[in-house]
Every structure is written in structure tokens, then in C-alpha cells.
Amino acid sequence: MLDKADLVLCYERLYEAIHKAISKKNTESLMDAAEQCEKLGPATELDLGLVNKVRPPELARELVILTILLSLPPLEEDKIKLMNLDVAKEFEKVANILLSEGPRRFILGDIVGIHDSLDVIGHRLFGYSRIIVAVHIEEKEPNKALGLYLEASPHLQDTPEAMRFINDKISKLSKTTRCWICDREIQGEDINYVYLPATINEYMRERYGKNVPYLINGNNIAVCKVCYTMIHNLSDEISKYYYNLTMEKLTMMEKHIYEKIDELISIIEKIMTRLEHIEEDMKNMEEERTRWEREIEWRISEIEKRIGMDHY
């Protein structure tokens, strides 16, 4: 039995561990809290500020369950395919643990923000486990995947987003048609076949649209993923070819433009050099003109002086 000081310390560590687990999503802290509980006597009554006091074995069990629950990754629709199938097994394992606990709620539910009963959460996790497996096998085994989605459905009735996802998958996996291009039977809209836009007149619609379900959808035709990727890859190759051809022409044009620019620069440099020479010549001519003007002024002055002397 712990003395009062040790009990206070144990409380502090317990609250600190729970706080870290909630605020920082640190599940290791929950395990630390469970270890703190094991140090207390089984008859000890813990006052956690809840309606009822809690005994250490109950709390330790709860903390272990919370640890494995919070350690599961969030199920995001666009990331399901990136999950390893081992994750599905982990979801199912935790689901079975929660289902075995029955309809009770978490003792720390208000503290950790989990208000659903354990069996409800268990059903949800079980449904998620089936979704993960189904997403991984739907291309290879559409019928088996369809069965898994149907199996998941009853467990996720309280989860609107998951039900929307499941219903969409069930609807699309239930559709079987033929590829317009290769005529092979194919199952699973947006999974093993897609719709491509096409010009469909009334003749084609009447002739083929009624005989094969889902072959024509509005102004779109069903094409299997093999034919679609073949068309897509061929389109990429053609686009790449014309892109390279265009870039080659642009490179040649760029080279030609730069050559012309170099020619123009050379011509401009020659003109500038010629202008400099002309400017120099004009400067020399101006200096020569000034010299001659001074020479003429001097001679006129000399003549005027002589005329004045002769007069006297």
C-alpha cells in the first residue's frame, strides 16, 4: 500500500500521462499511466473528478484499451489504398477487444472526448477493417470486394461519410458491362472500367445501348482500364513527340533569331564606329574653320593697320 505522499505523486503522474495522451496524442503516456495504476492496491478508490470513483484495475484496463485504440491511424478516404493490409488486421483486432467489452462507455470518455460506447466503436472499426481490405482487392477480385463492402455496411450505419463511400463502391462494383473497344466483359465502374466522352448518335445508342447494360452513359462510352491506359499512354507518346518537335523548331528559331540579333548588333557597332569617325572629322573641320576665321581676322586687321599708316 502506498503512503499518502506516494499516492499524491501517483495521482500527479497519472493526470500528467492522461494530459499528454490527449494534448499530444502520446499513447506511450497512457501506458505510463497504466503502470502507475498497477502500483496502487486493487481496492484503492481513485478520485478523478468523475461521477464515480475508479479502482486501479478498471482504470488500468481502460488505459490499455485507449492506448491501442488511439494508436490506430485515422481512416482517410484518399489514403486507404496506401495502408498496409496489416493495418486492417489491427483494426479488426482492436474491434474484437472493444466488442468484447459490451455496451459500456469509457470511464475517461468525457476527459478524452470519446462518448460512444465501446461496442459501437468496435463495430465501426470492424467495418473499417473490411473497407481497407476491399479497397486493396477491388481491382483484382471485384466480387469479393463487393461482399466485403456489404459486410461492412451494417457496422457503419452511424457513420455518414463511411456509408456514402460504401454505397458508392457497392453501386459501382455491382455494374458489369463490356468494353466498347475490346468487347471484353468487365466489372466495376471507375475501378476496372471508366467512361470516356464520345459522339454517340441515335443509331449507335439504339443499336448498342440497350443490349449491353452500362455500355453507354449519356454521351460517354465504357472503356476497360487496359484500353484506357493504352489510349492514355499512346496519347502521351504522341503529345511528347509533338512537344519535342515543337521544342526543336523553337530551338532552331531561337538560334536563327539570335544569329540575326548578332548581325544587327554588328551592323549597329559599325554604324556607331562610323558615326564616331564622322563626329571626329566634324570636330577637326570645326577647329580648322575656327583657325581660318582667326587667320582672316588677323589679316584684315593687318591690312587696316597699313591703310591707316598710309593715310597719315
mmCIF file of C-alpha atoms in Angstrom:
data_model
loop_
_atom_site.group_PDB
_atom_site.id
_atom_site.type_symbol
_atom_site.label_atom_id
_atom_site.label_comp_id
_atom_site.label_asym_id
_atom_site.label_seq_id
_atom_site.Cartn_x
_atom_site.Cartn_y
_atom_site.Cartn_z
ATOM 1 C CA MET A 1 0.000 0.000 0.000
ATOM 2 C CA LEU A 2 1.334 3.447 -0.899
ATOM 3 C CA ASP A 3 1.578 6.140 1.736
ATOM 4 C CA LYS A 4 -0.177 9.474 1.233
ATOM 5 C CA ALA A 5 2.840 11.183 -0.385
ATOM 6 C CA ASP A 6 3.328 8.323 -2.853
ATOM 7 C CA LEU A 7 -0.395 8.340 -3.608
ATOM 8 C CA VAL A 8 -0.288 12.076 -4.404
ATOM 9 C CA LEU A 9 2.738 11.516 -6.636
ATOM 10 C CA CYS A 10 0.950 8.658 -8.359
ATOM 11 C CA TYR A 11 -2.076 10.913 -8.963
ATOM 12 C CA GLU A 12 0.179 13.605 -10.446
ATOM 13 C CA ARG A 13 1.852 11.166 -12.824
ATOM 14 C CA LEU A 14 -1.494 9.679 -13.758
ATOM 15 C CA TYR A 15 -3.026 13.058 -14.649
ATOM 16 C CA GLU A 16 0.142 14.144 -16.455
ATOM 17 C CA ALA A 17 0.146 10.962 -18.540
ATOM 18 C CA ILE A 18 -3.533 11.380 -19.467
ATOM 19 C CA HIS A 19 -2.982 15.056 -20.347
ATOM 20 C CA LYS A 20 -0.040 14.196 -22.624
ATOM 21 C CA ALA A 21 -2.018 11.460 -24.303
ATOM 22 C CA ILE A 22 -4.888 13.829 -25.094
ATOM 23 C CA SER A 23 -2.996 17.013 -25.977
ATOM 24 C CA LYS A 24 -0.053 15.428 -27.801
ATOM 25 C CA LYS A 25 -1.634 12.164 -28.989
ATOM 26 C CA ASN A 26 1.070 10.388 -26.987
ATOM 27 C CA THR A 27 -0.124 6.824 -26.389
ATOM 28 C CA GLU A 28 3.068 5.951 -24.505
ATOM 29 C CA SER A 29 1.846 8.279 -21.774
ATOM 30 C CA LEU A 30 -1.296 6.170 -21.391
ATOM 31 C CA MET A 31 0.816 3.067 -20.850
ATOM 32 C CA ASP A 32 2.804 5.019 -18.262
ATOM 33 C CA ALA A 33 -0.487 5.835 -16.559
ATOM 34 C CA ALA A 34 -1.485 2.153 -16.623
ATOM 35 C CA GLU A 35 1.811 1.290 -14.928
ATOM 36 C CA GLN A 36 1.074 3.889 -12.255
ATOM 37 C CA CYS A 37 -2.274 2.174 -11.632
ATOM 38 C CA GLU A 38 -0.543 -1.161 -11.093
ATOM 39 C CA LYS A 39 1.387 0.388 -8.212
ATOM 40 C CA LEU A 40 -1.866 1.052 -6.391
ATOM 41 C CA GLY A 41 -3.782 -1.501 -4.378
ATOM 42 C CA PRO A 42 -6.771 -3.028 -6.204
ATOM 43 C CA ALA A 43 -9.147 -1.732 -3.545
ATOM 44 C CA THR A 44 -7.889 1.860 -3.806
ATOM 45 C CA GLU A 45 -10.562 4.300 -4.904
ATOM 46 C CA LEU A 46 -9.240 6.925 -7.319
ATOM 47 C CA ASP A 47 -10.976 10.277 -7.443
ATOM 48 C CA LEU A 48 -10.516 11.603 -10.986
ATOM 49 C CA GLY A 49 -13.235 14.207 -10.742
ATOM 50 C CA LEU A 50 -15.779 11.871 -12.310
ATOM 51 C CA VAL A 51 -19.250 10.931 -11.071
ATOM 52 C CA ASN A 52 -17.933 7.719 -9.515
ATOM 53 C CA LYS A 53 -14.579 6.824 -8.087
ATOM 54 C CA VAL A 54 -12.471 4.341 -10.041
ATOM 55 C CA ARG A 55 -10.468 1.340 -8.901
ATOM 56 C CA PRO A 56 -6.945 0.848 -10.340
ATOM 57 C CA PRO A 57 -7.607 -2.468 -12.181
ATOM 58 C CA GLU A 58 -10.565 -0.926 -14.044
ATOM 59 C CA LEU A 59 -8.584 2.176 -14.931
ATOM 60 C CA ALA A 60 -5.526 0.182 -15.993
ATOM 61 C CA ARG A 61 -7.696 -1.932 -18.316
ATOM 62 C CA GLU A 62 -9.244 1.218 -19.733
ATOM 63 C CA LEU A 63 -5.876 2.872 -20.315
ATOM 64 C CA VAL A 64 -4.583 -0.185 -22.178
ATOM 65 C CA ILE A 65 -7.677 -0.198 -24.413
ATOM 66 C CA LEU A 66 -7.337 3.545 -25.029
ATOM 67 C CA THR A 67 -3.680 3.028 -25.913
ATOM 68 C CA ILE A 68 -4.391 0.501 -28.657
ATOM 69 C CA LEU A 69 -7.426 2.489 -29.850
ATOM 70 C CA LEU A 70 -5.600 5.808 -30.161
ATOM 71 C CA SER A 71 -2.603 4.123 -31.795
ATOM 72 C CA LEU A 72 -4.733 3.259 -34.847
ATOM 73 C CA PRO A 73 -4.234 5.595 -37.830
ATOM 74 C CA PRO A 74 -7.160 7.774 -38.957
ATOM 75 C CA LEU A 75 -9.130 6.338 -41.868
ATOM 76 C CA GLU A 76 -8.959 8.924 -44.669
ATOM 77 C CA GLU A 77 -10.695 8.060 -47.924
ATOM 78 C CA ASP A 78 -7.867 9.184 -50.208
ATOM 79 C CA LYS A 79 -5.224 7.328 -48.174
ATOM 80 C CA ILE A 80 -6.879 3.933 -47.657
ATOM 81 C CA LYS A 81 -5.032 2.377 -50.586
ATOM 82 C CA LEU A 82 -1.714 3.446 -49.069
ATOM 83 C CA MET A 83 -2.442 1.473 -45.901
ATOM 84 C CA ASN A 84 -0.834 -1.908 -45.430
ATOM 85 C CA LEU A 85 -3.213 -4.859 -45.122
ATOM 86 C CA ASP A 86 -1.710 -5.455 -41.688
ATOM 87 C CA VAL A 87 -3.474 -2.250 -40.644
ATOM 88 C CA ALA A 88 -6.803 -3.922 -41.477
ATOM 89 C CA LYS A 89 -5.872 -6.813 -39.185
ATOM 90 C CA GLU A 90 -5.016 -4.348 -36.437
ATOM 91 C CA PHE A 91 -8.376 -2.595 -36.859
ATOM 92 C CA GLU A 92 -10.171 -5.948 -36.602
ATOM 93 C CA LYS A 93 -8.129 -6.966 -33.559
ATOM 94 C CA VAL A 94 -8.996 -3.757 -31.697
ATOM 95 C CA ALA A 95 -12.623 -4.071 -32.853
ATOM 96 C CA ASN A 96 -12.913 -7.527 -31.263
ATOM 97 C CA ILE A 97 -11.449 -6.226 -27.999
ATOM 98 C CA LEU A 98 -13.966 -3.383 -27.870
ATOM 99 C CA LEU A 99 -16.892 -5.625 -28.843
ATOM 100 C CA SER A 100 -15.988 -7.984 -26.015
ATOM 101 C CA GLU A 101 -16.353 -5.069 -23.579
ATOM 102 C CA GLY A 102 -20.032 -4.700 -24.442
ATOM 103 C CA PRO A 103 -22.116 -1.517 -24.494
ATOM 104 C CA ARG A 104 -20.339 0.250 -21.638
ATOM 105 C CA ARG A 105 -18.721 3.641 -22.154
ATOM 106 C CA PHE A 106 -15.168 4.669 -21.380
ATOM 107 C CA ILE A 107 -14.667 5.720 -17.787
ATOM 108 C CA LEU A 108 -12.480 8.551 -19.110
ATOM 109 C CA GLY A 109 -14.823 9.241 -22.019
ATOM 110 C CA ASP A 110 -15.515 12.861 -21.057
ATOM 111 C CA ILE A 111 -11.832 13.509 -20.427
ATOM 112 C CA VAL A 112 -10.571 12.032 -23.712
ATOM 113 C CA GLY A 113 -13.573 13.189 -25.748
ATOM 114 C CA ILE A 114 -14.892 9.730 -26.666
ATOM 115 C CA HIS A 115 -18.617 9.485 -25.973
ATOM 116 C CA ASP A 116 -19.687 6.415 -27.977
ATOM 117 C CA SER A 117 -19.991 3.065 -26.239
ATOM 118 C CA LEU A 118 -17.182 0.562 -26.740
ATOM 119 C CA ASP A 119 -19.282 -1.836 -28.806
ATOM 120 C CA VAL A 120 -20.347 0.985 -31.168
ATOM 121 C CA ILE A 121 -16.701 1.928 -31.686
ATOM 122 C CA GLY A 122 -15.889 -1.769 -32.121
ATOM 123 C CA HIS A 123 -18.486 -2.168 -34.871
ATOM 124 C CA ARG A 124 -17.099 0.935 -36.570
ATOM 125 C CA LEU A 125 -13.529 -0.382 -36.502
ATOM 126 C CA PHE A 126 -14.673 -3.766 -37.788
ATOM 127 C CA GLY A 127 -16.379 -2.017 -40.712
ATOM 128 C CA TYR A 128 -13.223 -0.003 -41.371
ATOM 129 C CA SER A 129 -11.154 -3.196 -41.445
ATOM 130 C CA ARG A 130 -13.403 -4.594 -44.174
ATOM 131 C CA ILE A 131 -13.185 -1.359 -46.167
ATOM 132 C CA ILE A 132 -9.375 -1.406 -46.103
ATOM 133 C CA VAL A 133 -9.238 -4.982 -47.430
ATOM 134 C CA ALA A 134 -11.948 -4.293 -50.031
ATOM 135 C CA VAL A 135 -10.121 -1.251 -51.421
ATOM 136 C CA HIS A 136 -6.960 -3.326 -51.830
ATOM 137 C CA ILE A 137 -8.612 -6.200 -53.713
ATOM 138 C CA GLU A 138 -11.420 -4.471 -55.655
ATOM 139 C CA GLU A 139 -9.471 -4.371 -58.933
ATOM 140 C CA LYS A 140 -8.355 -7.998 -58.728
ATOM 141 C CA GLU A 141 -11.415 -9.544 -57.056
ATOM 142 C CA PRO A 142 -14.392 -7.197 -57.521
ATOM 143 C CA ASN A 143 -16.985 -9.745 -56.347
ATOM 144 C CA LYS A 144 -15.091 -10.453 -53.133
ATOM 145 C CA ALA A 145 -14.604 -6.725 -52.565
ATOM 146 C CA LEU A 146 -18.336 -6.195 -53.120
ATOM 147 C CA GLY A 147 -19.026 -8.795 -50.430
ATOM 148 C CA LEU A 148 -16.678 -7.023 -48.008
ATOM 149 C CA TYR A 149 -18.367 -3.663 -48.595
ATOM 150 C CA LEU A 150 -21.748 -5.301 -47.978
ATOM 151 C CA GLU A 151 -20.348 -6.885 -44.809
ATOM 152 C CA ALA A 152 -19.025 -3.517 -43.617
ATOM 153 C CA SER A 153 -22.291 -1.670 -44.215
ATOM 154 C CA PRO A 154 -24.269 -2.801 -41.098
ATOM 155 C CA HIS A 155 -21.350 -1.859 -38.849
ATOM 156 C CA LEU A 156 -21.140 1.727 -40.116
ATOM 157 C CA GLN A 157 -24.757 2.888 -40.134
ATOM 158 C CA ASP A 158 -23.904 5.692 -37.698
ATOM 159 C CA THR A 159 -21.038 6.989 -39.866
ATOM 160 C CA PRO A 160 -22.499 9.002 -42.803
ATOM 161 C CA GLU A 161 -19.209 9.582 -44.621
ATOM 162 C CA ALA A 162 -18.275 5.907 -44.476
ATOM 163 C CA MET A 163 -21.756 4.893 -45.651
ATOM 164 C CA ARG A 164 -21.562 7.312 -48.566
ATOM 165 C CA PHE A 165 -18.214 5.766 -49.526
ATOM 166 C CA ILE A 166 -19.534 2.196 -49.150
ATOM 167 C CA ASN A 167 -22.763 2.840 -51.069
ATOM 168 C CA ASP A 168 -20.804 4.427 -53.899
ATOM 169 C CA LYS A 169 -18.465 1.414 -54.048
ATOM 170 C CA ILE A 170 -21.351 -1.079 -53.902
ATOM 171 C CA SER A 171 -23.148 0.770 -56.685
ATOM 172 C CA LYS A 172 -20.090 0.812 -58.943
ATOM 173 C CA LEU A 173 -18.888 -2.729 -58.213
ATOM 174 C CA SER A 174 -22.379 -4.045 -58.930
ATOM 175 C CA LYS A 175 -22.126 -2.836 -62.523
ATOM 176 C CA THR A 176 -20.853 -5.186 -65.233
ATOM 177 C CA THR A 177 -20.576 -4.117 -68.861
ATOM 178 C CA ARG A 178 -18.415 -4.642 -71.935
ATOM 179 C CA CYS A 179 -15.532 -2.532 -73.171
ATOM 180 C CA TRP A 180 -16.522 -0.572 -76.285
ATOM 181 C CA ILE A 181 -13.057 -1.086 -77.761
ATOM 182 C CA CYS A 182 -12.048 -4.690 -76.961
ATOM 183 C CA ASP A 183 -15.563 -6.043 -76.177
ATOM 184 C CA ARG A 184 -14.342 -7.854 -73.041
ATOM 185 C CA GLU A 185 -16.735 -8.173 -70.110
ATOM 186 C CA ILE A 186 -15.601 -6.000 -67.243
ATOM 187 C CA GLN A 187 -16.883 -5.329 -63.702
ATOM 188 C CA GLY A 188 -16.557 -2.219 -61.565
ATOM 189 C CA GLU A 189 -17.163 1.348 -62.747
ATOM 190 C CA ASP A 190 -14.186 3.656 -62.060
ATOM 191 C CA ILE A 191 -12.329 0.563 -60.826
ATOM 192 C CA ASN A 192 -11.881 -1.718 -63.835
ATOM 193 C CA TYR A 193 -13.573 0.455 -66.434
ATOM 194 C CA VAL A 194 -14.149 4.162 -66.980
ATOM 195 C CA TYR A 195 -16.386 6.303 -69.157
ATOM 196 C CA LEU A 196 -14.877 8.375 -71.957
ATOM 197 C CA PRO A 197 -16.705 11.125 -73.873
ATOM 198 C CA ALA A 198 -17.699 10.264 -77.441
ATOM 199 C CA THR A 199 -20.037 11.365 -80.206
ATOM 200 C CA ILE A 200 -22.978 8.955 -79.979
ATOM 201 C CA ASN A 201 -25.799 9.289 -82.486
ATOM 202 C CA GLU A 202 -29.258 7.758 -82.099
ATOM 203 C CA TYR A 203 -28.355 4.798 -84.317
ATOM 204 C CA MET A 204 -25.441 3.775 -82.071
ATOM 205 C CA ARG A 205 -27.474 4.394 -78.944
ATOM 206 C CA GLU A 206 -30.388 2.240 -80.162
ATOM 207 C CA ARG A 207 -28.162 -0.471 -81.646
ATOM 208 C CA TYR A 208 -25.783 -0.974 -78.735
ATOM 209 C CA GLY A 209 -27.031 0.977 -75.728
ATOM 210 C CA LYS A 210 -29.937 -1.349 -74.945
ATOM 211 C CA ASN A 211 -28.237 -4.698 -75.492
ATOM 212 C CA VAL A 212 -25.371 -4.222 -73.027
ATOM 213 C CA PRO A 213 -26.114 -2.593 -69.643
ATOM 214 C CA TYR A 214 -23.983 0.430 -68.739
ATOM 215 C CA LEU A 215 -22.155 0.404 -72.101
ATOM 216 C CA ILE A 216 -23.386 3.915 -72.887
ATOM 217 C CA ASN A 217 -23.830 6.532 -70.200
ATOM 218 C CA GLY A 218 -25.164 9.774 -71.649
ATOM 219 C CA ASN A 219 -22.557 10.853 -74.192
ATOM 220 C CA ASN A 220 -19.899 8.557 -72.747
ATOM 221 C CA ILE A 221 -18.836 5.015 -73.584
ATOM 222 C CA ALA A 222 -17.450 2.341 -71.247
ATOM 223 C CA VAL A 223 -13.759 1.539 -71.771
ATOM 224 C CA CYS A 224 -11.798 -1.009 -69.727
ATOM 225 C CA LYS A 225 -8.738 0.168 -67.815
ATOM 226 C CA VAL A 226 -6.435 -1.751 -70.193
ATOM 227 C CA CYS A 227 -7.750 0.028 -73.281
ATOM 228 C CA TYR A 228 -7.977 3.311 -71.409
ATOM 229 C CA THR A 229 -4.346 3.179 -70.266
ATOM 230 C CA MET A 230 -3.295 2.115 -73.769
ATOM 231 C CA ILE A 231 -5.063 5.166 -75.229
ATOM 232 C CA HIS A 232 -3.711 7.376 -72.462
ATOM 233 C CA ASN A 233 -0.133 6.158 -72.948
ATOM 234 C CA LEU A 234 -0.390 6.471 -76.726
ATOM 235 C CA SER A 235 -1.770 9.978 -76.304
ATOM 236 C CA ASP A 236 1.161 10.792 -74.029
ATOM 237 C CA GLU A 237 3.620 9.463 -76.608
ATOM 238 C CA ILE A 238 2.000 11.489 -79.395
ATOM 239 C CA SER A 239 1.929 14.588 -77.208
ATOM 240 C CA LYS A 240 5.568 14.009 -76.272
ATOM 241 C CA TYR A 241 6.520 13.591 -79.950
ATOM 242 C CA TYR A 242 4.838 16.839 -81.000
ATOM 243 C CA TYR A 243 6.147 18.606 -77.940
ATOM 244 C CA ASN A 244 9.722 17.588 -78.790
ATOM 245 C CA LEU A 245 9.142 18.520 -82.436
ATOM 246 C CA THR A 246 7.810 21.928 -81.429
ATOM 247 C CA MET A 247 10.684 22.469 -78.998
ATOM 248 C CA GLU A 248 13.159 21.519 -81.731
ATOM 249 C CA LYS A 249 11.613 24.072 -84.097
ATOM 250 C CA LEU A 250 11.548 26.675 -81.359
ATOM 251 C CA THR A 251 15.215 25.979 -80.617
ATOM 252 C CA MET A 252 16.096 26.407 -84.295
ATOM 253 C CA MET A 253 14.003 29.573 -84.478
ATOM 254 C CA GLU A 254 15.649 30.862 -81.322
ATOM 255 C CA LYS A 255 19.080 30.148 -82.792
ATOM 256 C CA HIS A 256 18.129 31.947 -86.025
ATOM 257 C CA ILE A 257 16.791 34.932 -84.073
ATOM 258 C CA TYR A 258 19.970 35.161 -82.020
ATOM 259 C CA GLU A 259 22.047 34.989 -85.205
ATOM 260 C CA LYS A 260 20.008 37.859 -86.662
ATOM 261 C CA ILE A 261 20.385 39.778 -83.426
ATOM 262 C CA ASP A 262 24.162 39.260 -83.585
ATOM 263 C CA GLU A 263 24.146 40.532 -87.177
ATOM 264 C CA LEU A 264 22.156 43.601 -86.191
ATOM 265 C CA ILE A 265 24.474 44.239 -83.257
ATOM 266 C CA SER A 266 27.451 44.006 -85.610
ATOM 267 C CA ILE A 267 25.830 46.461 -88.056
ATOM 268 C CA ILE A 268 24.950 48.846 -85.229
ATOM 269 C CA GLU A 269 28.511 48.673 -83.911
ATOM 270 C CA LYS A 270 29.853 49.515 -87.381
ATOM 271 C CA ILE A 271 27.413 52.422 -87.683
ATOM 272 C CA MET A 272 28.416 53.667 -84.248
ATOM 273 C CA THR A 273 32.087 53.442 -85.208
ATOM 274 C CA ARG A 274 31.391 55.347 -88.437
ATOM 275 C CA LEU A 275 29.442 57.991 -86.537
ATOM 276 C CA GLU A 276 32.340 58.386 -84.141
ATOM 277 C CA HIS A 277 34.665 58.948 -87.121
ATOM 278 C CA ILE A 278 32.257 61.445 -88.657
ATOM 279 C CA GLU A 279 31.984 63.222 -85.332
ATOM 280 C CA GLU A 280 35.772 63.355 -85.108
ATOM 281 C CA ASP A 281 36.008 64.685 -88.690
ATOM 282 C CA MET A 282 33.407 67.348 -87.960
ATOM 283 C CA LYS A 283 35.313 68.356 -84.859
ATOM 284 C CA ASN A 284 38.508 68.686 -86.883
ATOM 285 C CA MET A 285 36.693 70.691 -89.556
ATOM 286 C CA GLU A 286 35.287 72.990 -86.886
ATOM 287 C CA GLU A 287 38.742 73.530 -85.477
ATOM 288 C CA GLU A 288 40.080 74.217 -88.989
ATOM 289 C CA ARG A 289 37.266 76.655 -89.675
ATOM 290 C CA THR A 290 37.975 78.467 -86.406
ATOM 291 C CA ARG A 291 41.670 78.660 -87.287
ATOM 292 C CA TRP A 292 40.886 80.129 -90.703
ATOM 293 C CA GLU A 293 38.487 82.653 -89.223
ATOM 294 C CA ARG A 294 41.173 83.821 -86.856
ATOM 295 C CA GLU A 295 43.676 83.919 -89.697
ATOM 296 C CA ILE A 296 41.325 86.043 -91.805
ATOM 297 C CA GLU A 297 40.573 88.362 -88.893
ATOM 298 C CA TRP A 298 44.285 88.814 -88.300
ATOM 299 C CA ARG A 299 44.988 89.596 -91.973
ATOM 300 C CA ILE A 300 42.112 92.078 -92.114
ATOM 301 C CA SER A 301 43.455 93.707 -89.003
ATOM 302 C CA GLU A 302 46.922 93.956 -90.579
ATOM 303 C CA ILE A 303 45.532 95.459 -93.766
ATOM 304 C CA GLU A 304 43.548 98.021 -91.803
ATOM 305 C CA LYS A 305 46.665 98.988 -89.904
ATOM 306 C CA ARG A 306 48.604 99.531 -93.136
ATOM 307 C CA ILE A 307 45.848 101.585 -94.682
ATOM 308 C CA GLY A 308 45.818 103.785 -91.603
ATOM 309 C CA MET A 309 49.585 104.333 -91.785
ATOM 310 C CA ASP A 310 49.475 105.268 -95.462
ATOM 311 C CA HIS A 311 46.802 107.830 -94.730
ATOM 312 C CA TYR A 312 48.996 109.706 -92.311
#
